[in-house]
Tab-separated table of C-alpha atoms in Angstrom:
chain	number	residue	atom	x	y	z
A	1	MET	CA	149.417	15.416	0.529
A	2	TYR	CA	149.458	18.202	-2.038
A	3	PRO	CA	146.127	17.209	-3.684
A	4	PHE	CA	144.336	18.081	-0.411
A	5	ILE	CA	145.486	21.686	-0.416
A	6	PRO	CA	142.816	22.986	-2.843
A	7	THR	CA	140.152	21.116	-0.885
A	8	LEU	CA	141.245	22.635	2.414
A	9	ALA	CA	141.434	26.050	0.827
A	10	GLY	CA	137.959	25.571	-0.592
A	11	CYS	CA	136.634	24.623	2.837
A	12	ALA	CA	138.230	27.697	4.363
A	13	LEU	CA	136.639	29.914	1.728
A	14	ALA	CA	133.261	28.274	2.293
A	15	VAL	CA	133.497	28.803	6.044
A	16	ALA	CA	134.500	32.425	5.536
A	17	ALA	CA	131.580	32.940	3.169
A	18	MET	CA	129.123	31.444	5.655
A	19	ALA	CA	130.511	33.594	8.446
A	20	ALA	CA	130.220	36.701	6.302
A	21	SER	CA	126.599	35.951	5.433
A	22	ALA	CA	125.493	34.979	8.939
A	23	GLN	CA	122.869	37.280	10.391
A	24	THR	CA	123.489	38.464	13.937
A	25	ALA	CA	120.837	39.951	16.187
A	26	THR	CA	121.138	43.700	16.650
A	27	PRO	CA	119.441	45.057	19.764
A	28	PRO	CA	117.186	48.061	19.194
A	29	GLY	CA	118.290	51.398	20.513
A	30	ALA	CA	119.546	54.842	19.634
A	31	ASP	CA	123.100	55.466	18.420
A	32	LYS	CA	125.600	56.171	21.166
A	33	THR	CA	125.841	59.836	22.026
A	34	PRO	CA	129.214	61.621	22.068
A	35	LYS	CA	128.939	61.683	25.877
A	36	THR	CA	128.556	57.893	26.028
A	37	ARG	CA	131.538	57.403	23.718
A	38	ALA	CA	133.625	59.750	25.880
A	39	LEU	CA	132.660	57.823	29.022
A	40	GLU	CA	133.684	54.568	27.356
A	41	ALA	CA	137.020	56.000	26.285
A	42	GLY	CA	137.697	57.265	29.800
A	43	ALA	CA	136.730	53.924	31.323
A	44	LYS	CA	139.174	52.096	29.064
A	45	LEU	CA	141.990	54.337	30.258
A	46	LEU	CA	141.138	54.522	33.957
A	47	GLN	CA	139.541	51.227	34.903
A	48	ASN	CA	141.158	47.827	35.300
A	49	SER	CA	140.513	45.579	32.294
A	50	GLY	CA	139.701	42.737	34.699
A	51	PRO	CA	139.209	39.093	33.712
A	52	ILE	CA	138.266	39.825	30.095
A	53	PRO	CA	139.487	42.606	27.800
A	54	GLY	CA	137.182	44.433	25.426
A	55	PHE	CA	134.284	45.138	27.801
A	56	ASP	CA	134.525	48.849	28.447
A	57	ILE	CA	132.721	49.561	31.715
A	58	TYR	CA	133.415	48.019	35.129
A	59	LEU	CA	130.673	48.112	37.774
A	60	VAL	CA	130.408	46.482	41.190
A	61	GLY	CA	127.094	45.923	42.930
A	62	PHE	CA	125.018	43.383	44.814
A	63	HIS	CA	122.216	41.005	43.881
A	64	PRO	CA	119.713	38.997	45.913
A	65	MET	CA	118.282	35.926	44.219
A	66	ARG	CA	114.634	36.527	43.344
A	67	ASP	CA	113.390	33.322	44.991
A	68	MET	CA	116.009	33.238	47.788
A	69	PRO	CA	116.253	36.745	49.297
A	70	GLU	CA	119.059	35.897	51.726
A	71	ASN	CA	121.216	34.410	48.969
A	72	GLN	CA	123.032	37.680	48.263
A	73	ILE	CA	126.190	38.111	46.258
A	74	GLU	CA	128.701	40.705	45.172
A	75	ALA	CA	128.804	40.971	41.387
A	76	HIS	CA	131.622	42.457	39.325
A	77	HIS	CA	130.109	43.548	36.020
A	78	TYR	CA	132.195	43.899	32.872
A	79	CYS	CA	129.901	45.615	30.394
A	80	HIS	CA	129.808	46.593	26.765
A	81	GLN	CA	127.416	49.351	25.708
A	82	GLN	CA	125.973	48.125	22.412
A	83	ASN	CA	124.028	51.325	21.813
A	84	GLU	CA	122.450	54.076	23.889
A	85	ASP	CA	119.630	51.795	25.078
A	86	PHE	CA	121.223	48.348	25.449
A	87	ALA	CA	124.271	46.992	27.281
A	88	GLN	CA	125.419	43.467	28.030
A	89	CYS	CA	127.567	42.433	30.975
A	90	VAL	CA	129.528	39.381	32.054
A	91	LEU	CA	129.498	38.907	35.840
A	92	PHE	CA	132.396	37.631	37.944
A	93	ASP	CA	132.937	37.093	41.657
A	94	GLY	CA	136.016	39.306	41.667
A	95	ASN	CA	138.238	41.498	39.524
A	96	ARG	CA	141.349	39.340	39.230
A	97	ARG	CA	142.321	37.273	36.227
A	98	ASP	CA	141.385	34.086	38.085
A	99	ALA	CA	137.884	35.309	39.043
A	100	ASN	CA	134.967	32.951	38.446
A	101	LEU	CA	132.330	33.813	35.875
A	102	HIS	CA	129.044	33.435	37.715
A	103	GLY	CA	126.407	35.255	35.691
A	104	VAL	CA	125.260	37.542	32.910
A	105	GLU	CA	123.212	40.726	32.878
A	106	TYR	CA	121.500	42.672	30.128
A	107	ILE	CA	120.732	46.331	30.763
A	108	ILE	CA	118.052	48.231	28.878
A	109	SER	CA	116.747	51.764	28.985
A	110	GLU	CA	113.334	52.781	30.270
A	111	LYS	CA	112.346	53.255	26.625
A	112	LEU	CA	113.118	49.627	25.715
A	113	PHE	CA	111.493	48.331	28.893
A	114	ALA	CA	108.249	49.991	27.803
A	115	THR	CA	108.299	47.865	24.624
A	116	LEU	CA	108.537	44.529	26.479
A	117	PRO	CA	105.529	42.189	26.564
A	118	GLU	CA	103.822	42.181	29.939
A	119	GLY	CA	104.874	38.592	30.633
A	120	GLU	CA	108.533	39.425	30.040
A	121	ARG	CA	108.733	42.366	32.424
A	122	LYS	CA	108.734	40.156	35.528
A	123	TYR	CA	112.336	39.159	34.761
A	124	TRP	CA	113.720	42.712	34.750
A	125	HIS	CA	114.752	44.476	37.955
A	126	PRO	CA	114.828	48.272	38.431
A	127	HIS	CA	118.126	50.123	38.943
A	128	ASN	CA	117.256	53.375	40.715
A	129	GLY	CA	117.600	51.825	44.182
A	130	GLU	CA	121.053	50.458	43.374
A	131	ILE	CA	122.207	53.839	42.123
A	132	LEU	CA	120.653	56.166	44.701
A	133	SER	CA	121.718	53.957	47.628
A	134	GLY	CA	125.355	54.239	46.534
A	135	GLN	CA	125.680	50.451	46.325
A	136	LEU	CA	126.417	50.355	42.598
A	137	ILE	CA	129.876	51.768	41.907
A	138	ALA	CA	132.325	52.119	39.006
A	139	PRO	CA	135.750	51.594	40.614
A	140	GLY	CA	138.676	53.514	39.173
A	141	LEU	CA	136.669	56.374	37.716
A	142	PRO	CA	136.930	59.884	39.146
A	143	ALA	CA	133.838	60.819	41.147
A	144	ALA	CA	132.520	63.174	38.460
A	145	ALA	CA	132.885	60.582	35.708
A	146	GLU	CA	131.300	57.861	37.840
A	147	LYS	CA	128.350	60.102	38.629
A	148	SER	CA	127.942	60.947	34.953
A	149	LEU	CA	127.887	57.235	34.154
A	150	MET	CA	125.275	56.568	36.832
A	151	ARG	CA	123.176	59.394	35.468
A	152	THR	CA	122.941	57.519	32.159
A	153	LYS	CA	121.690	54.408	33.991
A	154	MET	CA	118.926	56.117	35.965
A	155	ASN	CA	115.515	54.547	35.253
A	156	SER	CA	117.114	51.579	33.481
A	157	TYR	CA	116.418	47.888	34.056
A	158	GLY	CA	118.503	44.725	34.218
A	159	LYS	CA	117.831	41.057	33.498
A	160	THR	CA	120.332	38.982	35.461
A	161	TRP	CA	120.916	35.259	35.672
A	162	HIS	CA	123.455	33.770	38.050
A	163	ILE	CA	124.662	30.361	37.015
A	164	TRP	CA	127.200	29.473	39.708
A	165	ASN	CA	127.110	29.935	43.465
A	166	THR	CA	130.872	30.409	43.832
A	167	GLY	CA	130.833	31.202	47.556
A	168	HIS	CA	133.141	34.194	47.347
A	169	HIS	CA	134.198	35.954	50.550
A	170	GLY	CA	133.419	33.050	52.846
A	171	GLU	CA	129.869	32.282	51.722
A	172	HIS	CA	128.612	28.770	50.929
A	173	ASN	CA	129.834	27.571	47.559
A	174	ASP	CA	129.227	24.878	44.982
A	175	PRO	CA	132.379	23.303	43.491
A	176	LEU	CA	130.833	23.491	40.013
A	177	PRO	CA	127.935	25.398	38.412
A	178	PHE	CA	125.159	23.198	39.811
A	179	GLY	CA	121.427	23.435	39.248
A	180	GLU	CA	119.272	25.795	37.272
A	181	PRO	CA	120.172	29.430	36.585
A	182	MET	CA	118.960	31.771	39.331
A	183	LEU	CA	117.097	34.959	38.469
A	184	ALA	CA	118.609	37.839	40.426
A	185	TRP	CA	116.951	41.049	41.578
A	186	SER	CA	117.988	44.450	42.894
A	187	PHE	CA	117.932	45.931	46.392
A	188	ASN	CA	115.270	48.629	46.503
A	189	ARG	CA	115.085	49.454	50.231
A	190	ASP	CA	117.614	50.213	52.899
A	191	GLY	CA	118.139	47.151	55.053
A	192	GLU	CA	117.511	44.567	52.331
A	193	ALA	CA	121.210	44.002	51.709
A	194	ARG	CA	123.103	42.397	54.568
A	195	ALA	CA	125.226	45.134	56.132
A	196	ALA	CA	128.311	42.904	56.261
A	197	LEU	CA	128.114	42.281	52.506
A	198	VAL	CA	128.361	45.998	51.728
A	199	GLU	CA	130.900	46.724	54.462
A	200	GLN	CA	133.269	43.993	53.266
A	201	ARG	CA	133.141	45.336	49.709
A	202	ASP	CA	133.756	48.881	50.912
A	203	ARG	CA	136.786	47.898	52.999
A	204	ARG	CA	138.288	45.727	50.295
A	205	MET	CA	137.864	48.333	47.559
A	206	ASP	CA	138.475	51.387	49.773
A	207	VAL	CA	135.163	53.084	49.019
A	208	SER	CA	132.329	54.453	51.135
A	209	THR	CA	128.803	53.570	50.069
A	210	GLU	CA	127.376	56.269	52.353
A	211	ARG	CA	129.623	58.973	50.928
A	212	ILE	CA	128.811	57.926	47.362
A	213	ARG	CA	125.132	57.958	48.232
A	214	SER	CA	125.311	61.540	49.488
A	215	GLN	CA	127.157	62.601	46.346
A	216	ARG	CA	124.263	61.298	44.251
A	217	ASP	CA	121.469	63.131	46.069
A	218	ASP	CA	120.802	65.370	43.085
A	219	LEU	CA	120.130	62.315	40.877
A	220	ARG	CA	116.879	61.800	42.774
A	221	ALA	CA	115.295	64.469	40.598
A	222	LEU	CA	115.796	62.183	37.588
A	223	ALA	CA	114.126	59.156	39.203
A	224	ARG	CA	110.792	58.059	37.831
A	225	PRO	CA	108.609	55.294	39.294
A	226	GLN	CA	109.811	51.859	38.195
A	227	ALA	CA	108.246	48.430	37.911
A	228	GLY	CA	109.543	45.814	40.330
A	229	VAL	CA	110.564	48.079	43.220
A	230	ASP	CA	108.098	46.314	45.541
A	231	ALA	CA	108.583	42.819	44.069
A	232	MET	CA	110.538	41.541	47.095
A	233	GLN	CA	109.114	43.790	49.787
A	234	GLY	CA	108.746	42.023	53.147
A	235	GLN	CA	110.808	38.981	52.126
A	236	PHE	CA	114.017	39.939	53.932
A	237	ALA	CA	115.011	38.986	57.473
A	238	ARG	CA	115.547	42.585	58.595
A	239	PRO	CA	113.436	45.728	58.930
A	240	THR	CA	113.645	47.845	55.788
A	241	ARG	CA	112.852	51.427	54.890
A	242	GLU	CA	112.258	53.265	51.662
A	243	ILE	CA	115.046	54.934	49.723
A	244	PRO	CA	113.953	58.491	48.847
A	245	ALA	CA	112.749	58.765	45.216
A	246	VAL	CA	112.724	54.965	44.696
A	247	VAL	CA	109.040	54.265	44.040
A	248	ASP	CA	107.185	51.349	42.489
A	249	SER	CA	105.159	52.340	39.439
A	250	ASP	CA	102.122	50.552	40.906
A	251	ARG	CA	102.201	52.965	43.874
A	252	ALA	CA	102.899	56.100	41.902
A	253	PRO	CA	100.142	58.717	41.759
A	254	ALA	CA	98.221	58.698	38.504
A	255	PRO	CA	99.191	61.570	36.212
A	256	ALA	CA	96.874	64.532	36.252
A	257	PRO	CA	94.406	64.548	33.340
A	258	ALA	CA	95.273	66.874	30.464
A	259	ARG	CA	93.323	70.098	30.344
């Protein structure tokens, strides 16, 4: 068997060389600021590592499916901030080691969203409603750190695909990841999310969406009109009402002409 050793070694070297020369895509965006790096470091220390280690930020929120408004799920996001303008998240139906992976989400800044082709923008949902409603939370972080994190996500956008209807918390489930991926959206009006969905999360995780919402009132001043706020308006089975400062860019007043 000894004559094969050089051949195996040569193969290993060739594989290593190919790996070293492989080009990987690097998302555009500014370098992380010291504040972002500090938030990441704090998250690593204070938040549960969850189903996968190495993703620094843990968020919990809710998504309706874009074409099925009443198909609403709780999503546990485990995110890695690639740079100041781009993050990628793996989505699970819980925060235990045996949680099911049921989706992915990419998060981009307002600046990157502005660079997207018009035809691409329809896949990206706005985040201000999730943040200002108090529905999006970062469990395990002190209130001040969580609010600082949410401040960095104001005016951002997400592209989310759910690939498995896992039926967590008593909902209908598929035994395997059946069918096509489902494009998810964000809740942008009070009443769009089923009340029981939010209440169950709050009880289980010992948080108060209403209290968190009130603590974020001052973030409204940062909110700018976003595309997609009205994309699902009128499609839910309940009356809805606007969230203050959450405005669709198509309804926003035109800027005053320069003098």
